[in-house]
Short mmCIF file of C-alpha atoms in Angstrom, two decimals:
data_model
loop_
_atom_site.label_atom_id
_atom_site.label_comp_id
_atom_site.label_asym_id
_atom_site.label_seq_id
_atom_site.Cartn_x
_atom_site.Cartn_y
_atom_site.Cartn_z
CA MET A 230 -29.17 -40.97 -75.40
CA ALA A 231 -27.08 -38.81 -73.10
CA ARG A 232 -23.87 -37.74 -74.76
CA ALA A 233 -21.07 -35.45 -73.77
CA VAL A 234 -20.33 -33.63 -76.99
CA ASP A 235 -18.74 -30.48 -78.18
CA PRO A 236 -21.47 -28.58 -80.03
CA ALA A 237 -19.07 -26.85 -82.41
CA PRO A 238 -18.68 -29.71 -84.89
CA VAL A 239 -22.46 -30.05 -85.09
CA THR A 240 -22.66 -26.67 -86.81
CA VAL A 241 -20.19 -27.88 -89.40
CA ARG A 242 -22.20 -31.02 -89.89
CA LEU A 243 -25.54 -29.31 -90.31
CA ALA A 244 -24.13 -27.16 -93.05
CA HIS A 245 -23.77 -30.36 -95.07
CA THR A 246 -27.04 -31.94 -94.09
CA PRO A 247 -28.92 -33.27 -97.10
CA ASP A 248 -32.29 -31.72 -97.82
CA GLY A 249 -35.21 -33.21 -96.01
CA THR A 250 -33.40 -33.99 -92.77
CA SER A 251 -33.50 -32.04 -89.57
CA ALA A 252 -31.20 -31.37 -86.69
CA ASN A 253 -32.93 -34.22 -84.86
CA THR A 254 -32.13 -36.76 -87.55
CA PRO A 255 -29.70 -39.25 -86.03
CA ILE A 256 -26.16 -39.40 -87.28
CA VAL A 257 -24.16 -42.54 -87.93
CA ALA A 258 -20.42 -42.16 -88.39
CA VAL A 259 -18.76 -44.92 -90.37
CA VAL A 260 -15.09 -45.17 -89.49
CA GLY A 261 -13.23 -46.80 -92.35
CA ALA A 262 -14.19 -46.20 -95.96
CA GLY A 263 -12.88 -49.37 -97.53
CA VAL A 264 -14.86 -52.03 -99.35
CA THR A 265 -17.05 -52.78 -96.35
CA GLY A 266 -17.22 -49.35 -94.75
CA SER A 267 -18.30 -47.66 -97.96
CA ARG A 268 -21.09 -50.20 -98.33
CA VAL A 269 -22.19 -49.67 -94.73
CA ALA A 270 -22.38 -45.96 -95.46
CA GLY A 271 -24.33 -46.64 -98.64
CA ASN A 272 -26.82 -48.91 -96.87
CA LEU A 273 -27.43 -46.33 -94.17
CA ALA A 274 -27.57 -43.39 -96.54
CA SER A 275 -30.41 -45.02 -98.46
CA LEU A 276 -32.57 -44.30 -95.44
CA ALA A 277 -33.90 -40.78 -95.24
CA SER A 278 -34.09 -41.11 -91.47
CA ILE A 279 -30.32 -41.25 -90.99
CA ARG A 280 -27.48 -38.87 -91.78
CA VAL A 281 -24.16 -40.48 -92.52
CA ALA A 282 -20.67 -39.20 -91.87
CA VAL A 283 -17.60 -40.95 -93.22
CA VAL A 284 -14.23 -41.08 -91.49
CA ASP A 285 -11.05 -42.39 -93.02
CA THR A 286 -7.37 -41.70 -92.59
CA ARG A 287 -7.26 -41.18 -96.38
CA GLU A 288 -9.21 -37.95 -96.64
CA ASP A 289 -9.69 -38.18 -100.40
CA ILE A 290 -11.27 -41.62 -100.06
CA ALA A 291 -13.56 -40.38 -97.29
CA GLU A 292 -14.57 -37.41 -99.44
CA THR A 293 -15.29 -39.62 -102.44
CA VAL A 294 -17.43 -42.04 -100.47
CA ALA A 295 -19.24 -39.23 -98.68
CA ARG A 296 -20.00 -37.50 -101.98
CA SER A 297 -21.39 -40.67 -103.48
CA ILE A 298 -23.90 -41.12 -100.66
CA ASP A 299 -24.74 -37.46 -100.14
CA GLY A 300 -23.10 -37.54 -96.73
CA ILE A 301 -20.11 -35.72 -95.35
CA ALA A 302 -16.52 -36.60 -94.59
CA ILE A 303 -15.37 -35.71 -91.11
CA ASP A 304 -12.34 -36.42 -88.99
CA LEU A 305 -12.27 -38.83 -86.13
CA ASP A 306 -12.66 -36.21 -83.41
CA HIS A 307 -15.90 -34.96 -84.95
CA ALA A 308 -17.26 -38.52 -84.99
CA GLN A 309 -17.84 -38.10 -81.25
CA VAL A 310 -21.03 -36.20 -82.04
CA ALA A 311 -22.61 -39.14 -83.82
CA ASP A 312 -25.36 -41.20 -82.24
CA VAL A 313 -23.81 -44.43 -83.48
CA VAL A 314 -20.33 -45.18 -84.74
CA VAL A 315 -19.69 -48.16 -87.00
CA LEU A 316 -16.09 -49.33 -86.80
CA ALA A 317 -15.34 -50.73 -90.23
CA LEU A 318 -11.60 -50.20 -90.20
CA PRO A 319 -9.01 -52.96 -89.74
CA ALA A 320 -8.63 -54.29 -86.18
CA PRO A 321 -7.94 -53.41 -83.43
CA HIS A 322 -11.14 -51.62 -82.47
CA ALA A 323 -11.03 -51.87 -78.69
CA ALA A 324 -9.21 -48.60 -78.01
CA LEU A 325 -11.45 -46.63 -80.35
CA ALA A 326 -14.56 -48.27 -78.97
CA ARG A 327 -13.52 -47.34 -75.44
CA ARG A 328 -13.05 -43.75 -76.53
CA PHE A 329 -16.48 -43.52 -78.14
CA ILE A 330 -18.25 -45.30 -75.31
CA THR A 331 -16.67 -42.96 -72.78
CA ASN A 332 -18.20 -40.10 -74.78
CA GLY A 333 -21.59 -41.78 -74.71
CA VAL A 334 -21.62 -42.91 -78.34
CA ALA A 335 -23.06 -46.31 -79.28
CA VAL A 336 -20.59 -48.52 -81.14
CA VAL A 337 -20.96 -51.25 -83.74
CA SER A 338 -17.71 -53.12 -84.25
CA MET A 339 -17.04 -55.32 -87.26
CA SER A 340 -13.83 -56.73 -85.81
CA ASP A 341 -13.06 -60.39 -86.44
CA ASP A 342 -9.72 -60.49 -84.63
CA VAL A 343 -9.71 -62.83 -81.63
CA ASP A 344 -7.63 -60.67 -79.29
CA ASP A 345 -9.51 -57.54 -80.28
CA VAL A 346 -12.88 -59.19 -79.74
CA GLU A 347 -11.83 -60.39 -76.31
CA GLU A 348 -10.85 -56.83 -75.42
CA LEU A 349 -14.13 -55.50 -76.76
CA LEU A 350 -16.06 -57.97 -74.62
CA GLN A 351 -14.29 -56.56 -71.58
CA LEU A 352 -15.86 -53.16 -72.28
CA HIS A 353 -19.27 -54.41 -71.16
CA GLU A 354 -19.21 -52.70 -67.77
CA LEU A 355 -18.00 -49.46 -69.30
CA ALA A 356 -20.80 -49.52 -71.88
CA VAL A 357 -23.38 -50.26 -69.20
CA HIS A 358 -22.00 -47.45 -67.08
CA HIS A 359 -22.38 -44.98 -69.94
CA GLY A 360 -25.71 -46.43 -70.99
CA VAL A 361 -24.74 -47.22 -74.58
CA PRO A 362 -24.77 -50.44 -76.58
CA LEU A 363 -21.59 -51.98 -77.95
CA VAL A 364 -22.31 -54.49 -80.70
CA VAL A 365 -19.36 -56.84 -81.06
CA GLY A 366 -18.73 -58.84 -84.23
CA ALA A 367 -21.33 -57.27 -86.54
CA ALA A 368 -20.10 -58.63 -89.84
CA MET A 369 -20.57 -61.77 -91.90
CA ALA A 370 -18.76 -64.19 -89.62
CA PRO A 371 -18.99 -63.32 -86.84
CA GLY A 372 -22.31 -61.55 -87.13
CA LEU A 373 -24.68 -63.04 -89.66
CA SER A 374 -23.56 -66.48 -88.54
CA GLY A 375 -24.75 -65.71 -85.00
CA LEU A 376 -28.18 -64.61 -86.21
CA LEU A 377 -28.56 -67.72 -88.35
CA THR A 378 -27.48 -69.86 -85.42
CA ARG A 379 -30.12 -68.30 -83.19
CA LEU A 380 -32.80 -68.76 -85.83
CA LEU A 381 -31.97 -72.44 -86.28
CA ALA A 382 -31.66 -72.96 -82.53
CA GLY A 383 -35.28 -71.90 -82.21
CA GLN A 384 -36.25 -75.03 -84.15
CA LEU A 385 -34.45 -77.38 -81.77
CA GLY A 386 -35.26 -78.42 -78.24
CA THR A 387 -31.60 -78.65 -77.31
CA VAL A 388 -28.49 -77.60 -79.22
CA ASP A 389 -25.36 -79.67 -78.65
CA GLU A 390 -23.04 -78.58 -81.41
CA ILE A 391 -22.49 -75.48 -83.52
CA HIS A 392 -20.13 -75.57 -86.47
CA ILE A 393 -19.44 -72.54 -88.60
CA ALA A 394 -17.61 -72.45 -91.93
CA MET A 395 -16.80 -69.39 -93.98
CA HIS A 396 -15.43 -68.74 -97.43
CA GLY A 397 -14.11 -65.62 -99.08
CA THR A 398 -12.96 -62.17 -98.09
CA ALA A 399 -14.12 -58.61 -98.59
CA GLY A 400 -11.42 -55.98 -99.05
CA PRO A 401 -7.63 -56.13 -98.70
CA SER A 402 -7.71 -55.73 -94.91
CA CYS A 403 -10.11 -58.63 -94.65
CA ALA A 404 -7.85 -60.70 -96.88
CA ARG A 405 -4.90 -59.97 -94.61
CA GLN A 406 -6.95 -61.03 -91.60
CA HIS A 407 -7.92 -64.22 -93.46
CA HIS A 408 -4.23 -64.86 -94.11
CA ARG A 409 -3.35 -64.40 -90.43
CA ALA A 410 -6.28 -66.54 -89.31
CA LEU A 411 -5.01 -69.60 -91.18
CA GLY A 412 -1.59 -69.22 -89.62
CA GLY A 413 -2.59 -68.66 -86.01
CA THR A 414 -4.15 -70.80 -83.31
CA SER A 415 -7.78 -71.76 -83.55
CA VAL A 416 -10.10 -71.72 -80.58
CA GLY A 417 -12.84 -74.29 -80.22
CA LEU A 418 -15.05 -75.98 -77.71
CA HIS A 419 -14.96 -79.76 -77.40
CA ASP A 420 -17.17 -81.50 -74.86
CA GLY A 421 -17.33 -78.33 -72.83
CA GLU A 422 -13.55 -77.80 -72.77
CA TRP A 423 -11.80 -75.02 -74.63
CA ILE A 424 -9.26 -76.40 -77.06
CA ARG A 425 -6.59 -74.62 -79.03
CA ARG A 426 -5.33 -76.22 -82.21
CA PRO A 427 -3.02 -74.99 -84.95
CA ALA A 428 -5.00 -73.19 -87.60
CA GLY A 429 -4.84 -74.61 -91.10
CA ALA A 430 -5.50 -78.16 -89.88
CA GLY A 431 -8.69 -80.17 -89.38
CA ARG A 432 -9.81 -80.29 -92.99
CA GLU A 433 -13.52 -80.67 -93.59
CA LEU A 434 -15.36 -80.48 -96.89
CA CYS A 435 -18.12 -77.92 -96.38
CA TRP A 436 -21.00 -77.23 -98.73
CA PHE A 437 -22.11 -73.66 -99.11
CA PRO A 438 -25.16 -72.39 -100.98
CA GLU A 439 -24.74 -72.03 -104.73
CA PRO A 440 -22.80 -70.69 -106.52
CA VAL A 441 -19.99 -71.24 -103.98
CA ASN A 442 -20.73 -74.95 -103.43
CA SER A 443 -18.01 -77.05 -101.79
CA TYR A 444 -14.69 -76.00 -100.33
CA ASP A 445 -12.20 -77.65 -98.05
CA CYS A 446 -12.27 -75.71 -94.80
CA TYR A 447 -9.76 -75.68 -91.97
CA ARG A 448 -9.61 -74.53 -88.39
CA ALA A 449 -8.83 -70.84 -88.19
CA GLU A 450 -8.10 -68.20 -85.60
CA VAL A 451 -11.50 -66.56 -85.62
CA PRO A 452 -13.57 -65.31 -82.67
CA GLU A 453 -16.74 -67.18 -83.60
CA PRO A 454 -16.66 -69.80 -80.80
CA ILE A 455 -15.89 -67.16 -78.17
CA LEU A 456 -18.84 -65.01 -79.21
CA LEU A 457 -21.26 -67.87 -79.70
CA HIS A 458 -20.36 -69.38 -76.35
CA ARG A 459 -21.45 -66.12 -74.77
CA VAL A 460 -24.97 -66.51 -76.17
CA PHE A 461 -25.13 -70.33 -76.26
CA PRO A 462 -23.41 -71.26 -72.98
CA ALA A 463 -24.96 -74.75 -72.84
CA VAL A 464 -23.56 -75.89 -76.18
CA THR A 465 -20.67 -78.29 -75.63
CA ARG A 466 -19.06 -78.37 -79.06
CA MET A 467 -18.23 -75.42 -81.26
CA SER A 468 -15.87 -75.01 -84.15
CA ALA A 469 -15.15 -72.43 -86.80
CA ARG A 470 -13.50 -73.19 -90.09
CA MET A 471 -12.35 -71.15 -93.01
CA SER A 472 -11.81 -72.19 -96.60
CA GLY A 473 -8.27 -72.23 -97.85
CA THR A 474 -6.19 -73.54 -100.69
CA ARG A 475 -2.92 -75.45 -100.36
CA ARG A 476 -1.09 -72.20 -101.08
CA ASP A 477 -3.07 -70.37 -98.41
CA ARG A 478 -2.10 -72.95 -95.81
CA PHE A 479 1.48 -73.25 -96.96
CA THR A 480 2.08 -69.52 -96.87
CA ALA A 481 -0.13 -68.68 -93.90
CA ARG A 482 2.80 -68.28 -91.53
CA LEU A 483 4.74 -66.15 -93.99
CA PRO A 484 4.10 -62.56 -95.00
CA MET A 485 1.59 -62.29 -97.83
CA LEU A 486 3.52 -63.06 -101.00
CA SER A 487 1.30 -60.99 -103.25
CA PRO A 488 -0.92 -58.02 -102.46
CA PRO A 489 -4.55 -58.97 -101.89
CA HIS A 490 -7.28 -58.31 -104.42
CA ARG A 491 -9.20 -55.08 -104.23
CA GLU A 492 -12.24 -57.15 -103.36
CA GLY A 493 -12.71 -60.89 -103.07
CA GLY A 494 -15.28 -62.81 -105.10
CA ILE A 495 -18.45 -64.43 -103.88
CA GLY A 496 -18.03 -65.59 -100.30
CA GLY A 497 -20.25 -67.64 -98.09
CA ILE A 498 -21.00 -68.88 -94.63
CA ARG A 499 -22.43 -72.15 -93.48
CA VAL A 500 -23.94 -72.71 -90.06
CA GLU A 501 -24.57 -76.24 -88.87
CA LEU A 502 -26.40 -77.05 -85.67
CA ARG A 503 -26.73 -80.52 -84.20
CA GLY A 504 -29.11 -81.25 -81.41
CA ALA A 505 -32.46 -82.75 -80.59
CA LEU A 506 -36.02 -81.80 -81.30
CA ALA A 507 -38.48 -81.40 -78.46
CA SER A 508 -39.51 -85.01 -79.12
CA GLY A 509 -35.95 -86.17 -78.51
CA GLU A 510 -35.28 -87.05 -82.13
CA ARG A 511 -31.80 -86.10 -83.28
CA GLU A 512 -31.67 -83.36 -85.88
CA THR A 513 -29.08 -81.47 -87.88
CA LEU A 514 -29.95 -78.09 -89.31
CA VAL A 515 -27.89 -76.19 -91.84
CA ALA A 516 -28.26 -72.64 -93.13
CA GLY A 517 -26.01 -70.21 -94.93
CA THR A 518 -25.54 -67.63 -97.60
CA SER A 519 -23.41 -67.04 -100.66
CA VAL A 520 -22.80 -63.44 -101.52
CA ARG A 521 -19.88 -61.05 -101.64
CA SER A 522 -18.49 -60.94 -98.12
CA GLY A 523 -18.45 -57.15 -98.13
CA VAL A 524 -22.13 -57.03 -99.03
CA ALA A 525 -23.12 -59.38 -96.22
CA ALA A 526 -20.85 -57.78 -93.62
CA SER A 527 -22.01 -54.27 -94.44
CA ALA A 528 -25.66 -55.30 -94.38
CA VAL A 529 -25.23 -56.72 -90.89
CA ALA A 530 -23.39 -53.68 -89.55
CA ALA A 531 -25.89 -51.26 -91.09
CA THR A 532 -28.81 -53.27 -89.75
CA MET A 533 -27.39 -53.26 -86.24
CA ALA A 534 -26.79 -49.50 -86.43
CA ARG A 535 -30.41 -49.05 -87.48
CA TRP A 536 -31.54 -51.34 -84.69
CA ILE A 537 -29.72 -49.22 -82.14
CA LEU A 538 -31.47 -46.13 -83.49
CA GLY A 539 -34.79 -47.91 -83.45
CA GLY A 540 -35.09 -47.71 -87.21
CA ALA A 541 -35.27 -51.45 -87.79
CA THR A 542 -38.58 -53.24 -87.59
CA ALA A 543 -38.00 -53.78 -83.94
CA ALA A 544 -36.50 -51.24 -81.60
CA PRO A 545 -33.83 -52.11 -79.06
CA THR A 546 -35.21 -54.73 -76.75
CA GLU A 547 -35.72 -53.90 -73.12
CA GLY A 548 -32.76 -55.05 -71.09
CA ILE A 549 -30.13 -54.94 -73.82
CA SER A 550 -30.13 -51.29 -74.69
CA SER A 551 -26.68 -50.96 -73.16
CA GLY A 552 -23.58 -53.07 -72.71
CA VAL A 553 -22.05 -55.65 -75.00
CA ILE A 554 -24.42 -57.16 -77.54
CA VAL A 555 -23.48 -60.26 -79.48
CA LEU A 556 -25.45 -61.30 -82.53
CA GLY A 557 -27.24 -64.49 -81.61
CA ASP A 558 -28.44 -63.12 -78.28
CA GLU A 559 -31.90 -64.54 -77.70
CA ARG A 560 -33.17 -61.11 -76.65
CA LEU A 561 -32.49 -59.68 -80.10
CA PRO A 562 -35.32 -59.69 -82.67
CA THR A 563 -33.41 -62.19 -84.78
CA ALA A 564 -36.06 -62.81 -87.45
CA ASP A 565 -36.62 -59.09 -87.98
CA LEU A 566 -32.91 -58.42 -88.22
CA LEU A 567 -32.44 -61.25 -90.73
CA GLU A 568 -35.24 -59.86 -92.88
CA GLN A 569 -33.58 -56.46 -92.80
CA ILE A 570 -30.31 -58.05 -93.87
CA ARG A 571 -32.06 -59.99 -96.63
CA GLY A 572 -33.51 -56.70 -97.80
CA CYS A 573 -29.96 -55.41 -98.26
CA GLY A 574 -29.36 -58.04 -100.94
CA VAL A 575 -28.14 -60.95 -98.85
CA PRO A 576 -29.85 -64.21 -99.85
CA LEU A 577 -30.41 -66.54 -96.92
CA SER A 578 -30.70 -70.26 -97.51
CA GLU A 579 -31.30 -73.45 -95.59
CA PHE A 580 -30.24 -76.90 -96.62
CA THR A 581 -32.76 -79.61 -97.25
CA GLY A 582 -31.80 -83.15 -97.97
CA VAL A 583 -30.24 -85.34 -95.35
CA SER A 584 -31.31 -83.21 -92.47
CA ARG A 585 -34.76 -82.18 -93.58
CA PRO A 586 -37.21 -83.54 -96.16
CA ALA A 587 -37.72 -81.40 -99.21
CA GLU A 588 -40.96 -79.49 -99.62
CA PRO A 589 -43.77 -81.85 -100.71
CA MET B 65 -4.94 -126.44 -113.02
CA LYS B 66 -5.01 -126.53 -109.25
CA MET B 67 -4.34 -122.80 -109.10
CA ILE B 68 -7.16 -122.07 -111.53
CA ARG B 69 -9.59 -124.10 -109.44
CA ARG B 70 -8.51 -122.20 -106.31
CA ALA B 71 -8.94 -118.87 -108.08
CA ILE B 72 -12.40 -119.82 -109.30
CA LEU B 73 -13.31 -121.01 -105.80
CA ALA B 74 -12.07 -117.76 -104.24
CA LEU B 75 -13.95 -115.63 -106.73
CA SER B 76 -17.10 -117.70 -106.23
CA ALA B 77 -16.83 -117.33 -102.47
CA ALA B 78 -16.31 -113.62 -102.80
CA ALA B 79 -19.28 -113.30 -105.16
CA ALA B 80 -21.45 -115.30 -102.77
CA VAL B 81 -20.51 -113.12 -99.80
CA ALA B 82 -21.04 -109.98 -101.86
CA GLY B 83 -24.37 -111.28 -103.03
CA VAL B 84 -25.53 -111.99 -99.50
CA LEU B 85 -24.47 -108.55 -98.38
CA ARG B 86 -26.11 -106.99 -101.39
CA LEU B 87 -29.38 -108.77 -100.69
CA ARG B 88 -29.42 -108.42 -96.93
CA GLY B 89 -27.82 -105.04 -96.44
CA GLN B 90 -29.91 -101.93 -96.36
CA GLY B 91 -27.07 -99.89 -97.74
CA GLY B 92 -26.59 -96.15 -97.45
CA VAL B 93 -28.13 -94.17 -100.24
CA PRO B 94 -26.69 -90.75 -100.82
CA PRO B 95 -29.27 -87.98 -100.88
CA GLN B 96 -30.87 -87.79 -104.30
CA THR B 97 -33.16 -84.87 -103.56
CA GLY B 98 -32.96 -81.65 -101.66
CA GLY B 99 -30.55 -78.79 -101.79
CA TRP B 100 -30.62 -75.19 -100.77
CA ARG B 101 -33.85 -73.30 -100.54
CA GLU B 102 -34.78 -69.85 -99.29
CA LEU B 103 -34.62 -69.62 -95.53
CA SER B 104 -37.86 -68.88 -93.80
CA THR B 105 -37.57 -66.69 -90.73
CA ARG B 106 -41.09 -67.49 -89.59
CA PRO B 107 -41.39 -69.59 -86.45
CA ARG B 108 -42.03 -73.32 -87.06
#
């Protein structure tokens, strides 16, 4: 991977290289050492084939996380020497991503902000020009939801509708984003037309895998339909919902009344596809997961970073080694990636019952 | 007395209609089996 780098910081980095690695061992810089970023670093550091650097505006936090994973804490400028950068800080990511791409560094963004994601998608040409991949929306939702959608879509002849529901938050920044999402304007696709509806409306009772079970979910300002439309352009109906309580909806347009928890509880996602089998029979498929949102999001981001480096079961697929990559792209090794994510402690489930007979 | 007869007639009619619907209708049975199981990533 051709990169324009200043060699000076490399010397600093090598001085902290854990035993057993060499100067050729790829480096992943994780920018943001919060609940999710620290887990991304931990997932990556468990692999002897990767060196991990941690970047955070709070130097003490970065040092603590780096020490716990036998990595190093660096500043943002030194992150330019990494092979892959995982952006795990609060949105926006677009400006940072542009900066890294221009320096020839591959980027994995965990952003779930609609405006930010739209800006990231516009960096496709730049990423192609510099020959680096830019993974957009590598978290729980978006991210894992896209992979599950692609897996289920493989069982259908045609997919007409995709409906995503999510529950829970990771760290405080994620909780703030959740708060904003219920007070914004949702984006959806209805019969091929983009629709914008006030978030916090459109209640639907959604069932997640145990132990989350059922929650009322509402339209939310999340980038899911935008990203999924990019990889499922023929699907005519898409929606994304988020769980919320009465208080969440009532206060969504106000500043957060109380500071968010350090980390949310067990979260979940639910992916529902409606379409037809090859025989023409109508079918509804449902899959999901219930796990701490930070665990799932970090597993996805770490897996995509590994995939870029060729460390996952399948190396980057020919034709998508540069430019914007959205999870759910049919050229990605979806099954392999899902198994990698499962291996990071994310249980993946499918629903049987109405849509599919139980195992005999 | 007349009102009681009308009430009994109305209830009888309602019971008859309900009975017919009960016997003839297929009804919708909520799922009694199934649930979440581990997702298989193998092609089907």
